[in-house]
């Protein structure tokens, strides 16, 4: 076990650390630097208390304030816990310059300065950052890096990671590039997601644009943001885009045959957004019988919500290659019919005027493009059949029950005018004597 190179290296680092600690304990210059560290920390503590008290009184907004200025002031207040370690870092840096000019040595105070920076990183993660992803990244990335820097081993660790090379095909990069890429990729992913959410919210507020145009703008911005983030990440990792293009081309040819449907649905989604024939909020019915309100349009599919609360995921391609009935395209009106019958004893010449007046009294029945129209449809077995046509802005289902309302109006109007609605009658003839 003593022959293990890693253990030998750790033992040598331990011996160097012990010798360094002994030299600090027996050196007058080291004791003076310890004293300066205590003075710098005490001065930073006193000054930070005064500054924090003044800034809190100046920047704290009213509890019910929710404007942009109040939000900015609350954001600044979140960083006040960093005041103490940062002031200690600044005062220690000044003291380091003084010590180096006097003793030509500043290892102790430089170590203290790095410790204050580590404390600042720890406070930043624990008390300042609120985003769960950034807090997780700070806990497992920022704090360990700050700890390694505080121990003075950052250059050693960086050299070891840089020397370790990783190769994939024609692409070769160091382990340091991989670590740097993971850190940068995580930050770019969070920044891309945040900027995409902000841009989507801003575009959604532009009510002068058609819903389809807004959806297309949101998708375009999303592609631009994450495309730029990917290119920037490749540059940070030091990967040649030429080599990546060759590798990507080979993978693309292999996966292209299996991803034809995905590509078709993506292109179909772009076409739908450009044409605007279907957008969020429209009630549509597909050739296969699926019907519902469009609640979401993604790069691959459109999600319909039926009136019984189910969500149906329909591939974008189905909206291109099959027939689609859009009942609410640009808010156009829809026509419905309500059928009813009257008794044969009725003067049918009076029925249309009575029913049309009653139906037109409904607040949602339109005058344009046509008012309510009552038509004679036929002479049935039990009564005379009529039908009234009416136009409304909306769908006769879900929250709106236009046909039901119209039938109530017809019933009440006919009853008020003494017109009977028949029920089935049957005439039975007996030949010969009546049965006993």
Short mmCIF file of C-alpha atoms in Angstrom, two decimals:
data_model
loop_
_atom_site.label_atom_id
_atom_site.label_comp_id
_atom_site.label_asym_id
_atom_site.label_seq_id
_atom_site.Cartn_x
_atom_site.Cartn_y
_atom_site.Cartn_z
CA UNK A 1 0.00 0.00 0.00
CA UNK A 2 2.93 2.29 0.64
CA UNK A 3 4.00 1.83 -2.97
CA UNK A 4 0.75 3.32 -4.27
CA UNK A 5 1.64 6.54 -6.20
CA UNK A 6 -1.55 8.31 -5.18
CA UNK A 7 -0.96 7.61 -1.47
CA UNK A 8 2.65 8.70 -1.78
CA UNK A 9 1.54 11.95 -3.42
CA UNK A 10 -1.04 12.62 -0.68
CA UNK A 11 1.60 11.93 2.00
CA UNK A 12 3.98 14.36 0.35
CA UNK A 13 1.25 17.02 0.28
CA UNK A 14 0.60 16.34 3.98
CA UNK A 15 4.29 16.72 4.84
CA UNK A 16 4.46 19.97 2.87
CA UNK A 17 1.39 21.27 4.70
CA UNK A 18 2.84 20.35 8.10
CA UNK A 19 6.14 22.06 7.32
CA UNK A 20 4.27 25.12 6.10
CA UNK A 21 2.17 25.23 9.29
CA UNK A 22 5.31 24.96 11.46
CA UNK A 23 7.00 27.73 9.51
CA UNK A 24 3.96 29.96 10.00
CA UNK A 25 3.82 29.25 13.73
CA UNK A 26 7.51 30.12 14.25
CA UNK A 27 7.72 33.13 11.96
CA UNK A 28 7.22 36.72 13.23
CA UNK A 29 6.06 37.73 9.73
CA UNK A 30 3.40 35.03 9.84
CA UNK A 31 2.17 36.24 13.25
CA UNK A 32 1.94 39.79 11.94
CA UNK A 33 -0.10 38.55 9.01
CA UNK A 34 -2.43 36.69 11.39
CA UNK A 35 -2.88 39.94 13.28
CA UNK A 36 -3.66 41.80 10.08
CA UNK A 37 -6.25 39.17 9.17
CA UNK A 38 -7.98 39.67 12.52
CA UNK A 39 -7.87 43.45 12.11
CA UNK A 40 -9.26 43.20 8.56
CA UNK A 41 -12.08 40.93 9.69
CA UNK A 42 -12.98 43.12 12.69
CA UNK A 43 -12.97 46.28 10.57
CA UNK A 44 -15.10 44.56 7.91
CA UNK A 45 -17.55 43.37 10.59
CA UNK A 46 -18.02 46.86 12.06
CA UNK A 47 -18.30 48.56 8.69
CA UNK A 48 -20.66 45.95 7.21
CA UNK A 49 -23.06 46.35 10.17
CA UNK A 50 -23.29 50.11 9.60
CA UNK A 51 -23.63 49.79 5.83
CA UNK A 52 -26.21 47.00 6.07
CA UNK A 53 -28.33 49.02 8.49
CA UNK A 54 -28.19 52.10 6.27
CA UNK A 55 -28.90 50.19 3.05
CA UNK A 56 -31.81 48.25 4.54
CA UNK A 57 -33.46 51.46 5.67
CA UNK A 58 -32.85 53.05 2.28
CA UNK A 59 -33.75 50.15 -0.02
CA UNK A 60 -36.54 48.29 1.81
CA UNK A 61 -39.76 48.98 -0.16
CA UNK A 62 -43.30 48.95 1.15
CA UNK A 63 -44.78 45.48 1.66
CA UNK A 64 -47.53 46.03 -0.91
CA UNK A 65 -45.24 47.59 -3.55
CA UNK A 66 -44.92 45.43 -6.66
CA UNK A 67 -43.56 47.80 -9.32
CA UNK A 68 -40.27 47.45 -11.16
CA UNK A 69 -38.36 49.71 -8.74
CA UNK A 70 -39.54 47.73 -5.71
CA UNK A 71 -38.52 44.46 -7.38
CA UNK A 72 -35.05 45.87 -8.13
CA UNK A 73 -34.64 47.07 -4.53
CA UNK A 74 -35.60 43.66 -3.14
CA UNK A 75 -33.11 42.05 -5.52
CA UNK A 76 -30.28 44.28 -4.25
CA UNK A 77 -31.21 43.57 -0.62
CA UNK A 78 -30.68 39.85 -1.18
CA UNK A 79 -26.94 40.48 -1.70
CA UNK A 80 -26.34 42.29 1.60
CA UNK A 81 -25.11 39.11 3.41
CA UNK A 82 -22.10 39.18 1.08
CA UNK A 83 -21.01 42.52 2.50
CA UNK A 84 -18.94 41.06 5.39
CA UNK A 85 -16.77 38.51 3.50
CA UNK A 86 -16.25 40.86 0.54
CA UNK A 87 -15.17 43.78 2.74
CA UNK A 88 -12.85 41.41 4.63
CA UNK A 89 -11.43 40.27 1.27
CA UNK A 90 -10.79 43.88 0.19
CA UNK A 91 -9.16 44.89 3.48
CA UNK A 92 -7.04 41.72 3.45
CA UNK A 93 -5.89 42.46 -0.10
CA UNK A 94 -4.75 45.91 1.02
CA UNK A 95 -2.99 44.38 4.02
CA UNK A 96 -1.28 41.84 1.75
CA UNK A 97 0.32 44.63 -0.25
CA UNK A 98 1.60 46.24 2.96
CA UNK A 99 3.00 42.96 4.33
CA UNK A 100 4.75 42.05 1.09
CA UNK A 101 6.39 45.47 0.98
CA UNK A 102 7.60 45.07 4.57
CA UNK A 103 8.52 41.36 4.88
CA UNK A 104 8.68 40.28 1.22
CA UNK A 105 6.28 37.49 2.21
CA UNK A 106 2.49 37.25 2.30
CA UNK A 107 1.57 33.57 2.19
CA UNK A 108 -0.52 33.64 5.38
CA UNK A 109 -2.52 36.71 4.51
CA UNK A 110 -2.99 35.45 0.94
CA UNK A 111 -4.42 32.24 2.39
CA UNK A 112 -6.76 34.27 4.58
CA UNK A 113 -7.87 36.29 1.57
CA UNK A 114 -8.77 33.09 -0.28
CA UNK A 115 -10.67 31.84 2.78
CA UNK A 116 -12.77 35.02 2.81
CA UNK A 117 -13.55 34.44 -0.85
CA UNK A 118 -14.61 30.87 -0.02
CA UNK A 119 -16.93 32.22 2.69
CA UNK A 120 -18.43 34.65 0.18
CA UNK A 121 -19.13 31.77 -2.23
CA UNK A 122 -20.72 29.74 0.56
CA UNK A 123 -22.98 32.61 1.63
CA UNK A 124 -23.90 33.26 -2.01
CA UNK A 125 -25.12 29.69 -2.46
CA UNK A 126 -26.83 29.28 0.92
CA UNK A 127 -28.47 32.69 1.44
CA UNK A 128 -28.54 34.65 -1.81
CA UNK A 129 -29.35 32.25 -4.65
CA UNK A 130 -32.98 31.08 -4.67
CA UNK A 131 -33.24 29.28 -8.01
CA UNK A 132 -33.14 25.51 -7.27
CA UNK A 133 -30.97 24.68 -10.29
CA UNK A 134 -28.42 27.44 -9.57
CA UNK A 135 -28.37 26.50 -5.90
CA UNK A 136 -27.61 22.87 -6.83
CA UNK A 137 -24.88 24.01 -9.24
CA UNK A 138 -23.35 26.26 -6.60
CA UNK A 139 -23.43 23.53 -3.96
CA UNK A 140 -21.62 20.92 -6.08
CA UNK A 141 -19.49 23.14 -8.33
CA UNK A 142 -18.87 26.65 -6.99
CA UNK A 143 -18.20 25.75 -3.34
CA UNK A 144 -15.80 22.85 -4.16
CA UNK A 145 -13.88 25.07 -6.60
CA UNK A 146 -13.71 27.85 -4.00
CA UNK A 147 -12.45 25.34 -1.42
CA UNK A 148 -9.73 24.07 -3.77
CA UNK A 149 -8.75 27.68 -4.52
CA UNK A 150 -8.63 28.51 -0.80
CA UNK A 151 -6.19 25.62 -0.25
CA UNK A 152 -4.01 26.89 -3.11
CA UNK A 153 -4.43 23.71 -5.17
CA UNK A 154 -6.46 25.15 -8.06
CA UNK A 155 -3.48 25.34 -10.45
CA UNK A 156 -2.37 21.82 -9.55
CA UNK A 157 -5.82 20.36 -10.11
CA UNK A 158 -6.21 22.29 -13.38
CA UNK A 159 -2.89 20.97 -14.72
CA UNK A 160 -3.82 17.39 -13.82
CA UNK A 161 -7.19 17.67 -15.57
CA UNK A 162 -5.61 19.32 -18.61
CA UNK A 163 -3.04 16.52 -19.02
CA UNK A 164 -5.72 13.83 -19.07
CA UNK A 165 -6.89 13.56 -22.70
CA UNK A 166 -10.15 12.00 -23.93
CA UNK A 167 -10.68 11.00 -27.57
CA UNK A 168 -13.90 10.14 -29.45
CA UNK A 169 -13.25 9.42 -33.14
CA UNK A 170 -11.61 12.47 -34.66
CA UNK A 171 -12.48 14.61 -31.65
CA UNK A 172 -9.91 14.90 -28.86
CA UNK A 173 -10.27 17.02 -25.74
CA UNK A 174 -8.90 17.13 -22.21
CA UNK A 175 -10.76 16.23 -19.05
CA UNK A 176 -10.45 19.89 -18.10
CA UNK A 177 -12.38 20.82 -21.25
CA UNK A 178 -15.06 18.30 -20.30
CA UNK A 179 -15.40 19.73 -16.78
CA UNK A 180 -15.39 23.27 -18.15
CA UNK A 181 -18.01 22.21 -20.71
CA UNK A 182 -20.26 20.66 -18.06
CA UNK A 183 -20.12 23.80 -15.95
CA UNK A 184 -20.58 26.14 -18.90
CA UNK A 185 -23.29 23.90 -20.38
CA UNK A 186 -25.24 23.95 -17.12
CA UNK A 187 -25.04 27.73 -16.91
CA UNK A 188 -25.92 28.16 -20.58
CA UNK A 189 -28.87 25.77 -20.20
CA UNK A 190 -30.23 27.75 -17.26
CA UNK A 191 -29.61 31.08 -18.99
CA UNK A 192 -31.22 29.80 -22.21
CA UNK A 193 -34.26 28.52 -20.34
CA UNK A 194 -34.61 31.79 -18.40
CA UNK A 195 -34.21 34.02 -21.47
CA UNK A 196 -36.60 31.79 -23.43
CA UNK A 197 -39.24 32.09 -20.70
CA UNK A 198 -38.82 35.85 -20.58
CA UNK A 199 -39.01 36.27 -24.36
CA UNK A 200 -42.04 33.95 -24.55
CA UNK A 201 -43.83 35.98 -21.89
CA UNK A 202 -43.02 39.22 -23.70
CA UNK A 203 -44.18 37.88 -27.09
CA UNK A 204 -47.39 36.49 -25.57
CA UNK A 205 -48.31 40.01 -24.42
CA UNK A 206 -48.27 41.33 -28.00
CA UNK A 207 -52.02 41.02 -28.56
CA UNK A 208 -51.86 42.81 -31.92
CA UNK A 209 -50.20 39.70 -33.39
CA UNK A 210 -52.22 36.67 -34.41
CA UNK A 211 -51.94 33.69 -32.02
CA UNK A 212 -50.23 31.62 -34.72
CA UNK A 213 -47.68 34.39 -35.31
CA UNK A 214 -46.96 34.59 -31.60
CA UNK A 215 -46.45 30.83 -31.40
CA UNK A 216 -44.10 30.92 -34.39
CA UNK A 217 -42.13 33.81 -32.89
CA UNK A 218 -41.77 31.93 -29.59
CA UNK A 219 -40.49 28.78 -31.34
CA UNK A 220 -38.09 30.81 -33.51
CA UNK A 221 -36.62 32.60 -30.49
CA UNK A 222 -36.28 29.27 -28.67
CA UNK A 223 -34.35 27.71 -31.58
CA UNK A 224 -32.07 30.78 -31.87
CA UNK A 225 -31.32 30.90 -28.13
CA UNK A 226 -30.49 27.23 -27.70
CA UNK A 227 -28.68 27.05 -31.05
CA UNK A 228 -26.43 29.93 -30.03
CA UNK A 229 -25.91 28.32 -26.61
CA UNK A 230 -24.84 25.05 -28.26
CA UNK A 231 -22.33 26.78 -30.56
CA UNK A 232 -20.94 28.79 -27.63
CA UNK A 233 -20.60 25.62 -25.58
CA UNK A 234 -18.65 23.88 -28.37
CA UNK A 235 -16.32 26.88 -28.52
CA UNK A 236 -15.80 26.83 -24.73
CA UNK A 237 -14.98 23.12 -24.78
CA UNK A 238 -12.52 23.66 -27.62
CA UNK A 239 -14.24 21.20 -29.97
CA UNK A 240 -13.73 21.88 -33.66
CA UNK A 241 -17.05 22.45 -35.41
CA UNK A 242 -15.60 20.85 -38.57
CA UNK A 243 -14.95 17.58 -36.76
CA UNK A 244 -18.35 17.86 -35.11
CA UNK A 245 -20.00 18.35 -38.50
CA UNK A 246 -18.39 15.16 -39.82
CA UNK A 247 -19.47 13.18 -36.77
CA UNK A 248 -22.94 14.75 -36.82
CA UNK A 249 -23.33 13.94 -40.51
CA UNK A 250 -22.53 10.30 -39.92
CA UNK A 251 -24.97 10.12 -37.01
CA UNK A 252 -27.59 12.02 -39.00
CA UNK A 253 -27.46 9.55 -41.87
CA UNK A 254 -27.84 6.64 -39.47
CA UNK A 255 -30.74 8.19 -37.56
CA UNK A 256 -32.43 9.93 -40.47
CA UNK A 257 -34.41 6.90 -41.57
CA UNK A 258 -35.73 6.33 -38.07
CA UNK A 259 -36.59 9.99 -37.46
CA UNK A 260 -38.56 10.70 -40.62
CA UNK A 261 -41.84 11.01 -38.74
CA UNK A 262 -40.33 13.41 -36.22
CA UNK A 263 -38.92 15.58 -39.01
CA UNK A 264 -42.25 15.46 -40.84
CA UNK A 265 -44.15 16.51 -37.73
CA UNK A 266 -41.69 19.33 -37.04
CA UNK A 267 -41.99 20.72 -40.57
CA UNK A 268 -45.78 20.32 -40.42
CA UNK A 269 -45.81 22.31 -37.17
CA UNK A 270 -43.84 25.14 -38.79
CA UNK A 271 -46.28 25.17 -41.74
CA UNK A 272 -49.27 25.31 -39.39
CA UNK A 273 -47.77 28.24 -37.50
CA UNK A 274 -46.96 30.08 -40.73
CA UNK A 275 -50.39 29.57 -42.28
CA UNK A 276 -52.33 30.15 -39.08
CA UNK A 277 -55.13 27.79 -40.06
CA UNK A 278 -55.18 26.30 -36.57
CA UNK A 279 -54.02 27.97 -33.39
CA UNK A 280 -54.39 27.77 -29.63
CA UNK A 281 -58.01 28.24 -28.59
CA UNK A 282 -59.60 26.88 -31.78
CA UNK A 283 -62.15 24.08 -31.63
CA UNK A 284 -61.31 21.53 -34.33
CA UNK A 285 -62.57 18.17 -35.50
CA UNK A 286 -60.27 15.76 -37.33
CA UNK A 287 -61.18 13.35 -40.08
CA UNK A 288 -60.78 10.47 -37.62
CA UNK A 289 -63.47 11.87 -35.31
CA UNK A 290 -61.21 13.47 -32.67
CA UNK A 291 -62.58 16.84 -31.59
CA UNK A 292 -61.53 19.35 -28.97
CA UNK A 293 -60.03 22.73 -28.21
CA UNK A 294 -56.34 23.28 -29.05
CA UNK A 295 -54.61 24.00 -25.74
CA UNK A 296 -50.96 23.65 -26.80
CA UNK A 297 -48.91 23.49 -29.99
CA UNK A 298 -45.48 21.86 -29.73
CA UNK A 299 -42.77 21.08 -32.26
CA UNK A 300 -44.06 17.52 -32.63
CA UNK A 301 -47.78 17.51 -31.89
CA UNK A 302 -50.90 19.51 -31.12
CA UNK A 303 -52.77 18.83 -27.88
CA UNK A 304 -56.57 18.87 -27.94
CA UNK A 305 -58.68 19.09 -24.80
CA UNK A 306 -62.09 17.46 -25.10
CA UNK A 307 -65.17 18.62 -23.19
CA UNK A 308 -64.90 15.63 -20.86
CA UNK A 309 -61.43 16.79 -19.72
CA UNK A 310 -59.25 14.38 -21.72
CA UNK A 311 -56.17 15.50 -23.62
CA UNK A 312 -55.56 14.08 -27.08
CA UNK A 313 -52.06 14.32 -28.56
CA UNK A 314 -52.38 14.62 -32.33
CA UNK A 315 -49.23 14.62 -34.54
CA UNK A 316 -48.80 17.82 -36.55
CA UNK A 317 -48.71 15.80 -39.76
CA UNK A 318 -52.38 14.81 -39.28
CA UNK A 319 -53.37 18.48 -39.58
CA UNK A 320 -51.63 18.66 -42.98
CA UNK A 321 -52.50 15.37 -44.71
CA UNK A 322 -56.08 14.86 -43.42
CA UNK A 323 -59.25 16.93 -43.43
CA UNK A 324 -59.66 19.23 -40.43
CA UNK A 325 -62.85 21.13 -39.54
CA UNK A 326 -62.12 24.34 -37.65
CA UNK A 327 -65.25 25.60 -35.92
CA UNK A 328 -63.67 28.75 -34.53
CA UNK A 329 -61.24 29.93 -37.20
CA UNK A 330 -60.76 33.66 -36.56
CA UNK A 331 -63.94 33.68 -34.44
CA UNK A 332 -66.36 32.88 -37.30
CA UNK A 333 -70.01 32.18 -36.45
CA UNK A 334 -71.51 28.70 -36.58
CA UNK A 335 -75.01 27.60 -37.57
CA UNK A 336 -77.08 25.11 -35.59
CA UNK A 337 -80.53 23.61 -35.92
CA UNK A 338 -83.22 22.75 -33.39
CA UNK A 339 -86.01 20.42 -34.51
CA UNK A 340 -89.54 20.29 -33.07
CA UNK A 341 -93.08 19.23 -34.04
CA UNK A 342 -96.57 20.67 -33.63
CA UNK A 343 -99.99 19.10 -33.64
CA UNK A 344 -101.98 18.66 -36.84
CA UNK A 345 -104.66 20.88 -35.31
CA UNK A 346 -102.25 23.87 -35.43
CA UNK A 347 -102.44 26.72 -37.93
CA UNK A 348 -98.94 26.14 -39.21
CA UNK A 349 -98.83 29.55 -40.93
CA UNK A 350 -98.38 31.23 -37.53
CA UNK A 351 -95.63 28.94 -36.26
CA UNK A 352 -92.56 30.44 -38.07
CA UNK A 353 -93.14 33.98 -36.82
CA UNK A 354 -93.73 32.85 -33.22
CA UNK A 355 -90.66 30.61 -33.10
CA UNK A 356 -88.33 33.05 -34.91
CA UNK A 357 -89.24 35.85 -32.53
CA UNK A 358 -88.66 33.63 -29.51
CA UNK A 359 -85.30 32.29 -30.71
CA UNK A 360 -84.04 35.69 -31.79
CA UNK A 361 -84.61 36.88 -28.25
CA UNK A 362 -81.72 34.74 -27.02
CA UNK A 363 -78.78 37.09 -26.24
CA UNK A 364 -76.23 34.92 -28.08
CA UNK A 365 -78.24 34.35 -31.28
CA UNK A 366 -76.86 36.58 -34.06
CA UNK A 367 -78.61 38.79 -36.60
CA UNK A 368 -75.71 38.33 -39.02
CA UNK A 369 -74.99 36.55 -41.26
CA UNK A 370 -78.65 35.42 -41.00
CA UNK A 371 -81.33 35.79 -38.32
CA UNK A 372 -83.22 32.85 -36.89
CA UNK A 373 -85.11 30.99 -39.64
CA UNK A 374 -87.95 28.53 -38.97
CA UNK A 375 -88.65 26.08 -41.81
CA UNK A 376 -91.30 23.41 -42.43
CA UNK A 377 -89.54 20.07 -42.85
CA UNK A 378 -92.35 17.53 -43.35
CA UNK A 379 -95.52 15.85 -42.17
CA UNK A 380 -94.73 13.17 -39.68
CA UNK A 381 -96.72 10.29 -38.28
CA UNK A 382 -97.71 12.14 -35.12
CA UNK A 383 -97.25 15.82 -35.99
CA UNK A 384 -95.94 18.45 -38.39
CA UNK A 385 -92.11 18.69 -38.31
CA UNK A 386 -90.33 22.05 -38.16
CA UNK A 387 -86.70 23.10 -37.73
CA UNK A 388 -85.27 26.48 -36.71
CA UNK A 389 -81.79 27.50 -37.86
CA UNK A 390 -79.80 30.01 -35.80
CA UNK A 391 -76.26 31.43 -35.79
CA UNK A 392 -74.01 31.91 -32.74
CA UNK A 393 -70.38 32.83 -32.10
CA UNK A 394 -69.06 29.71 -30.41
CA UNK A 395 -69.46 25.97 -30.11
CA UNK A 396 -72.68 24.35 -28.95
CA UNK A 397 -71.05 22.23 -26.27
CA UNK A 398 -69.02 22.49 -23.10
CA UNK A 399 -69.84 25.75 -21.33
CA UNK A 400 -72.43 26.81 -23.95
CA UNK A 401 -75.66 24.86 -24.57
CA UNK A 402 -77.28 26.97 -27.27
CA UNK A 403 -79.55 24.25 -28.67
CA UNK A 404 -80.89 23.43 -25.22
CA UNK A 405 -81.65 27.12 -24.57
CA UNK A 406 -83.36 27.45 -27.94
CA UNK A 407 -85.55 24.38 -27.31
CA UNK A 408 -86.65 25.87 -23.98
CA UNK A 409 -87.57 29.10 -25.76
CA UNK A 410 -89.54 27.18 -28.41
CA UNK A 411 -91.41 25.18 -25.77
CA UNK A 412 -92.41 28.28 -23.80
CA UNK A 413 -93.41 30.22 -26.93
CA UNK A 414 -95.62 27.41 -28.22
CA UNK A 415 -97.26 26.91 -24.81
CA UNK A 416 -97.95 30.64 -24.52
CA UNK A 417 -99.72 30.59 -27.90
CA UNK A 418 -101.77 27.47 -27.19
CA UNK A 419 -99.90 25.32 -29.69
CA UNK A 420 -99.56 21.70 -28.69
CA UNK A 421 -96.42 19.62 -29.17
CA UNK A 422 -97.68 16.14 -30.12
CA UNK A 423 -96.69 12.79 -28.76
CA UNK A 424 -96.97 9.54 -30.76
CA UNK A 425 -100.52 8.39 -31.61
CA UNK A 426 -101.63 5.06 -32.97
CA UNK A 427 -105.01 4.22 -34.56
CA UNK A 428 -106.17 0.63 -34.07
CA UNK A 429 -109.00 -0.74 -36.31
CA UNK A 430 -110.98 -3.83 -35.44
CA UNK A 431 -112.80 -5.81 -38.12
CA UNK A 432 -115.97 -7.44 -37.02
CA UNK A 433 -117.27 -7.26 -33.47
CA UNK A 434 -115.43 -5.45 -30.69
CA UNK A 435 -113.59 -7.89 -28.47
CA UNK A 436 -115.11 -8.31 -25.00
#
